[in-house]
XYZ file of C-alpha atoms in Angstrom:
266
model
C 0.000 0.000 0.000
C 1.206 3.434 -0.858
C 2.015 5.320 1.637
C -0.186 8.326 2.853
C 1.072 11.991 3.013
C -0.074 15.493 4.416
C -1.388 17.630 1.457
C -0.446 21.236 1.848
C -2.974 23.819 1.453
C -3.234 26.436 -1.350
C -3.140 29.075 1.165
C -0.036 27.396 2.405
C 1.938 27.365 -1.250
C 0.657 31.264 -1.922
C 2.259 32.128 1.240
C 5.754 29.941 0.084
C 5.694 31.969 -3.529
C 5.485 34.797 -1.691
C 8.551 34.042 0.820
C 10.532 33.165 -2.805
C 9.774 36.342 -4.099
C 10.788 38.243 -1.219
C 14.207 36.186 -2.177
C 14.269 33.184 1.160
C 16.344 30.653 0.246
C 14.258 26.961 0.089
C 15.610 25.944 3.599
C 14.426 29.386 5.459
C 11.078 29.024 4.096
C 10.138 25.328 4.789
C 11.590 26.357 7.830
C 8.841 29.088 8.179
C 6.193 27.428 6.964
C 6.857 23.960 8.984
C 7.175 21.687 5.668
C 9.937 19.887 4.137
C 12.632 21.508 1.550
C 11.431 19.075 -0.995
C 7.929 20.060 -0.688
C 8.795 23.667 -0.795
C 10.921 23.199 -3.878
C 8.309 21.412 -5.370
C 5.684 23.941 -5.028
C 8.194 26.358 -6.612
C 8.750 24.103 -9.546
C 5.280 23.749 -10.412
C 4.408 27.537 -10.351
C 7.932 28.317 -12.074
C 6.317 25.840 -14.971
C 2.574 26.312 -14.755
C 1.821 30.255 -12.630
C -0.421 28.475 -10.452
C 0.072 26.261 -7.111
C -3.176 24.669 -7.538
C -3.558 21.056 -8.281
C -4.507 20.146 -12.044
C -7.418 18.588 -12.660
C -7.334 14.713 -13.447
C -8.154 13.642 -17.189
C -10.882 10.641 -15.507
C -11.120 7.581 -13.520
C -7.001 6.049 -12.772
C -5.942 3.316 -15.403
C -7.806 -0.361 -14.081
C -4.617 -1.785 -15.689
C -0.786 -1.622 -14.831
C 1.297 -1.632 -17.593
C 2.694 -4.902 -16.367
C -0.521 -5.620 -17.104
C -0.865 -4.083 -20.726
C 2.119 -5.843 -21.348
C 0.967 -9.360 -19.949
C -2.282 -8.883 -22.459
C 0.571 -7.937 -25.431
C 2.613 -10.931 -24.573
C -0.798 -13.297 -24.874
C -2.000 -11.731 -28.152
C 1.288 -11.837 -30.037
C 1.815 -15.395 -28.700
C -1.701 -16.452 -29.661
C -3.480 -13.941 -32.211
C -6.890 -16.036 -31.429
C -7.568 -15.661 -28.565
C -10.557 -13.562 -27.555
C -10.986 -10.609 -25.334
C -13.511 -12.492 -23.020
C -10.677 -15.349 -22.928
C -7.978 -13.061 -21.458
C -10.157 -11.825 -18.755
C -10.334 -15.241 -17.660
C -6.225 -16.069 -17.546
C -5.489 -12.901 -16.115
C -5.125 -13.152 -12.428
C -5.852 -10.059 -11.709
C -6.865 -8.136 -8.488
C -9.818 -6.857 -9.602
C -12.719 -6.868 -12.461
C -11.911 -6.158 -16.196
C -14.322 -5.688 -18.588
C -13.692 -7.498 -21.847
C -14.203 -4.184 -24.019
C -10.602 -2.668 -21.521
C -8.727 -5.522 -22.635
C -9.941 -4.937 -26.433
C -9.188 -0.811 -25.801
C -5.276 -1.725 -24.641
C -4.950 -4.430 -27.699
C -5.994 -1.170 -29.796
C -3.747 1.270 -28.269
C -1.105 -0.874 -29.921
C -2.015 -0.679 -33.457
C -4.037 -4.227 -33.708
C -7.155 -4.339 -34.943
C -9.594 -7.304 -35.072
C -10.025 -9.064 -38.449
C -11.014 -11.791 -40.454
C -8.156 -14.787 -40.669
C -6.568 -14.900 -44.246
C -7.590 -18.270 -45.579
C -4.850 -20.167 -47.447
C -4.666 -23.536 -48.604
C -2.450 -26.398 -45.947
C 0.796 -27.044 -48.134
C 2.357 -30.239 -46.917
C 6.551 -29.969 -46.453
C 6.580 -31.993 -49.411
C 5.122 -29.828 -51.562
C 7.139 -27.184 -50.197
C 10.067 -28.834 -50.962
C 8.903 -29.588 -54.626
C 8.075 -25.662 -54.932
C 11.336 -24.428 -53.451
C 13.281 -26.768 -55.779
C 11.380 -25.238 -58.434
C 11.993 -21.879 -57.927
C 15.685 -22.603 -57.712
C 15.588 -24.269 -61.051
C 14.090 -21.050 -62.581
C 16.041 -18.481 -60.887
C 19.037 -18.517 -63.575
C 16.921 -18.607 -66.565
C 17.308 -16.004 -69.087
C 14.605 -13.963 -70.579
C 14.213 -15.789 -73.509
C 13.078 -18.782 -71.429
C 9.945 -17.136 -70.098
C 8.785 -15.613 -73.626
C 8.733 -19.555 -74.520
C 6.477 -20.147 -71.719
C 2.915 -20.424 -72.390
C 0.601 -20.637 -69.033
C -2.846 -22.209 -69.011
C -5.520 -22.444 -66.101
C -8.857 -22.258 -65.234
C -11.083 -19.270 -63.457
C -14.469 -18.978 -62.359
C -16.538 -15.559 -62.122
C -19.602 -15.628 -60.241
C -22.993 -13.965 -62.418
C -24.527 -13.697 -59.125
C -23.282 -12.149 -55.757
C -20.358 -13.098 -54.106
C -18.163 -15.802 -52.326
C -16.191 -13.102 -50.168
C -17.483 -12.137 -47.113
C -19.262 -8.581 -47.163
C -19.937 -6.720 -44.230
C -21.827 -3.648 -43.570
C -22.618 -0.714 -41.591
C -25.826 -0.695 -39.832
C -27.072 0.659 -36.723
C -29.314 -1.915 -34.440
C -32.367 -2.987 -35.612
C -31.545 -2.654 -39.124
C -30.492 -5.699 -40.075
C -33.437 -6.554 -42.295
C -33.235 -3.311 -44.100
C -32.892 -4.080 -47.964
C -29.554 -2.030 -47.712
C -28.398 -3.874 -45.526
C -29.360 -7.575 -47.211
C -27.275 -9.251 -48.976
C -29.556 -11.222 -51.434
C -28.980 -14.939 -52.794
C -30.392 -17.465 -54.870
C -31.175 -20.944 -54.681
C -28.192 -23.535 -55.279
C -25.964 -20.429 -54.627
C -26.850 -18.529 -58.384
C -24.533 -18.817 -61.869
C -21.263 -18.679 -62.540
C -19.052 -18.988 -65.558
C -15.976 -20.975 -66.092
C -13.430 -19.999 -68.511
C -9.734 -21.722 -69.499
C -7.634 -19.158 -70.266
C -4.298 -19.242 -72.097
C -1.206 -16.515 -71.668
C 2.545 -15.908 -72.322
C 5.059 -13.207 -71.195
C 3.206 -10.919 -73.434
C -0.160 -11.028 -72.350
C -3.623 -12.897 -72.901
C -3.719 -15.090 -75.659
C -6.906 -17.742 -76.471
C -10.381 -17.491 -74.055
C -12.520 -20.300 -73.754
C -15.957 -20.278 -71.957
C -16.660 -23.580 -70.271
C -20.104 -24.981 -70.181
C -21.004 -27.508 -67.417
C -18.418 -29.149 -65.879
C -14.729 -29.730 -66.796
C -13.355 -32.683 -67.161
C -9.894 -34.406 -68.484
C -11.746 -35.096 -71.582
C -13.211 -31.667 -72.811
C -9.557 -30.317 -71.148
C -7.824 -32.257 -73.776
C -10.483 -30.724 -76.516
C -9.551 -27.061 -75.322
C -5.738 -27.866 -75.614
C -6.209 -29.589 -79.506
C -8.047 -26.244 -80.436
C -5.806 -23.514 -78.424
C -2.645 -24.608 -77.393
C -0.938 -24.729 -80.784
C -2.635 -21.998 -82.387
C -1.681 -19.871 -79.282
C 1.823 -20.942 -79.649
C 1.890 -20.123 -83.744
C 1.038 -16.597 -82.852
C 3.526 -15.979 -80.638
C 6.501 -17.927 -82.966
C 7.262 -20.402 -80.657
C 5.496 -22.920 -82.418
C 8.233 -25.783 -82.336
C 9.749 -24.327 -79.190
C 6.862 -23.543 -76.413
C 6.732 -25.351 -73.296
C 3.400 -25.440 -71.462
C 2.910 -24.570 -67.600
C 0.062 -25.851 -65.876
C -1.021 -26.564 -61.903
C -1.985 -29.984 -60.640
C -5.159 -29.820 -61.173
C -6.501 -33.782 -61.511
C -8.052 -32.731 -64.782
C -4.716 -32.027 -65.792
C -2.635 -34.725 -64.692
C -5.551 -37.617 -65.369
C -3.608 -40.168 -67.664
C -5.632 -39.327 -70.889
C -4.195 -35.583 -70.539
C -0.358 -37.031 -69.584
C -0.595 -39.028 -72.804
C -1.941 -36.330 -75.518
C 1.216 -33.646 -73.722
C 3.305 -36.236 -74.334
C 3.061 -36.410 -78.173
C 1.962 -33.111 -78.414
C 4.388 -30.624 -76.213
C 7.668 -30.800 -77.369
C 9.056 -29.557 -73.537
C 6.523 -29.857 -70.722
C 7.543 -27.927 -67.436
């Protein structure tokens, strides 16, 4: 427990100011006045800095939390970015009540905001080793290498709405308000698929996909894109196709038809 002290009086500090201005040293006027030096030459200070003695006025209620405290909170988040506000006021051990929304306000005061986790797909160290190896293997190719490089893949663009996650501003109450709706269809709504094919130098043959894609109709779109694609860039004999693992792509019918038909497959 702090411990407790004798507050002076503002009558008390006018009548020290005075006694400095009438040029007392510090010791003759706490002597005077019955208080310590210290407190004398604190009083001083303050009017020296501020031209008053009076006491300034406190900005609210004293902080719940210490900053050992602040920095126990920091230590948890940075260790665990998932855990919840309501969770840490259950581990902390502290002394007295925190409201969830305090522990939120210090996570705040140091630049963290609350959002939505990044989703990205679980890559196995295998595949990480396949990827880094690679990205080593193309790291001292020249120029020329990627102009002979013709990528192919598939996209899908939703007709209607959106798979992201939207959010809104609304006040309470309003959730049913049509701004504030985000509207859907049954089975989800259309969308469109569409194999595209590109080099170095940009976009090159668009196909829209009806229904659903398969090895079959992937080997189709190759027979009627890849080598025309290829001709118009002049790497007809040359090219060497790029493509993810897709099982379409790598189904045996598709391994077979590259084989004969892709002079360098990468």
């Amino acid at each position: 427990m702090p411990g407790s002290h004798k507050v002076t009086t503002n009558s008390i500090r006018n009548l020290i100011i005075e006694h400095f201005k009438d040029g007392k040293s510090i010791r003759t006027i706490g002597k005077l006045v019955k208080v310590s030096h210290s407190t004398v030459f604190a009083i001083m200070k303050r009017w020296k800095l501020r031209g008053t003695v009076a006491n300034t006025l406190k900005s609210g209620a004293p902080h719940k939390l210490t900053p050992r405290n602040r920095s126990f909170i920091m230590h948890k988040i940075k260790k665990n970015p998932r855990l919840s506000a309501v969770k840490l006021t259950t581990e902390l051990l502290f002394a007295i009540k925190v409201n969830p929304e305090t522990v939120r306000r210090v996570i705040r005061s140091y630049g963290y905001n609350s959002e939505v986790a990044r989703r990205k797909f679980f890559v196995n160290e295998r595949t990480r080793k396949l990827h880094l190896d690679f990205a080593k293997s193309m790291v001292d190719k020249d120029i020329s290498f990627s102009e002979s490089v013709i990528f192919v893949d598939e996209s899908k663009f939703n007709i209607f709405g959106s798979d992201g996650r939207i959010t809104v501003w609304r006040k309470p109450n309003e959730d049913l308000n049509p701004k504030n709706i985000l509207l859907a269809v049954k089975h989800g709504g259309e969308d469109l698929m569409v194999w595209e094919c590109f080099d170095a130098s940009g976009m090159r043959n668009l196909v829209f996909i009806e229904n659903n894609m398969d090895q079959y109709k992937y080997i189709n779109i190759l027979k009627e894109n890849l080598k025309i694609s290829a001709q118009k860039l002049g790497i007809q004999s040359t090219f060497k196709l790029h493509q993810d693992n897709d099982p379409k792509h790598t189904g045996l019918n598709v391994r077979l038809w590259l084989m004969y038909n892709c002079h360098k497959l990468s």
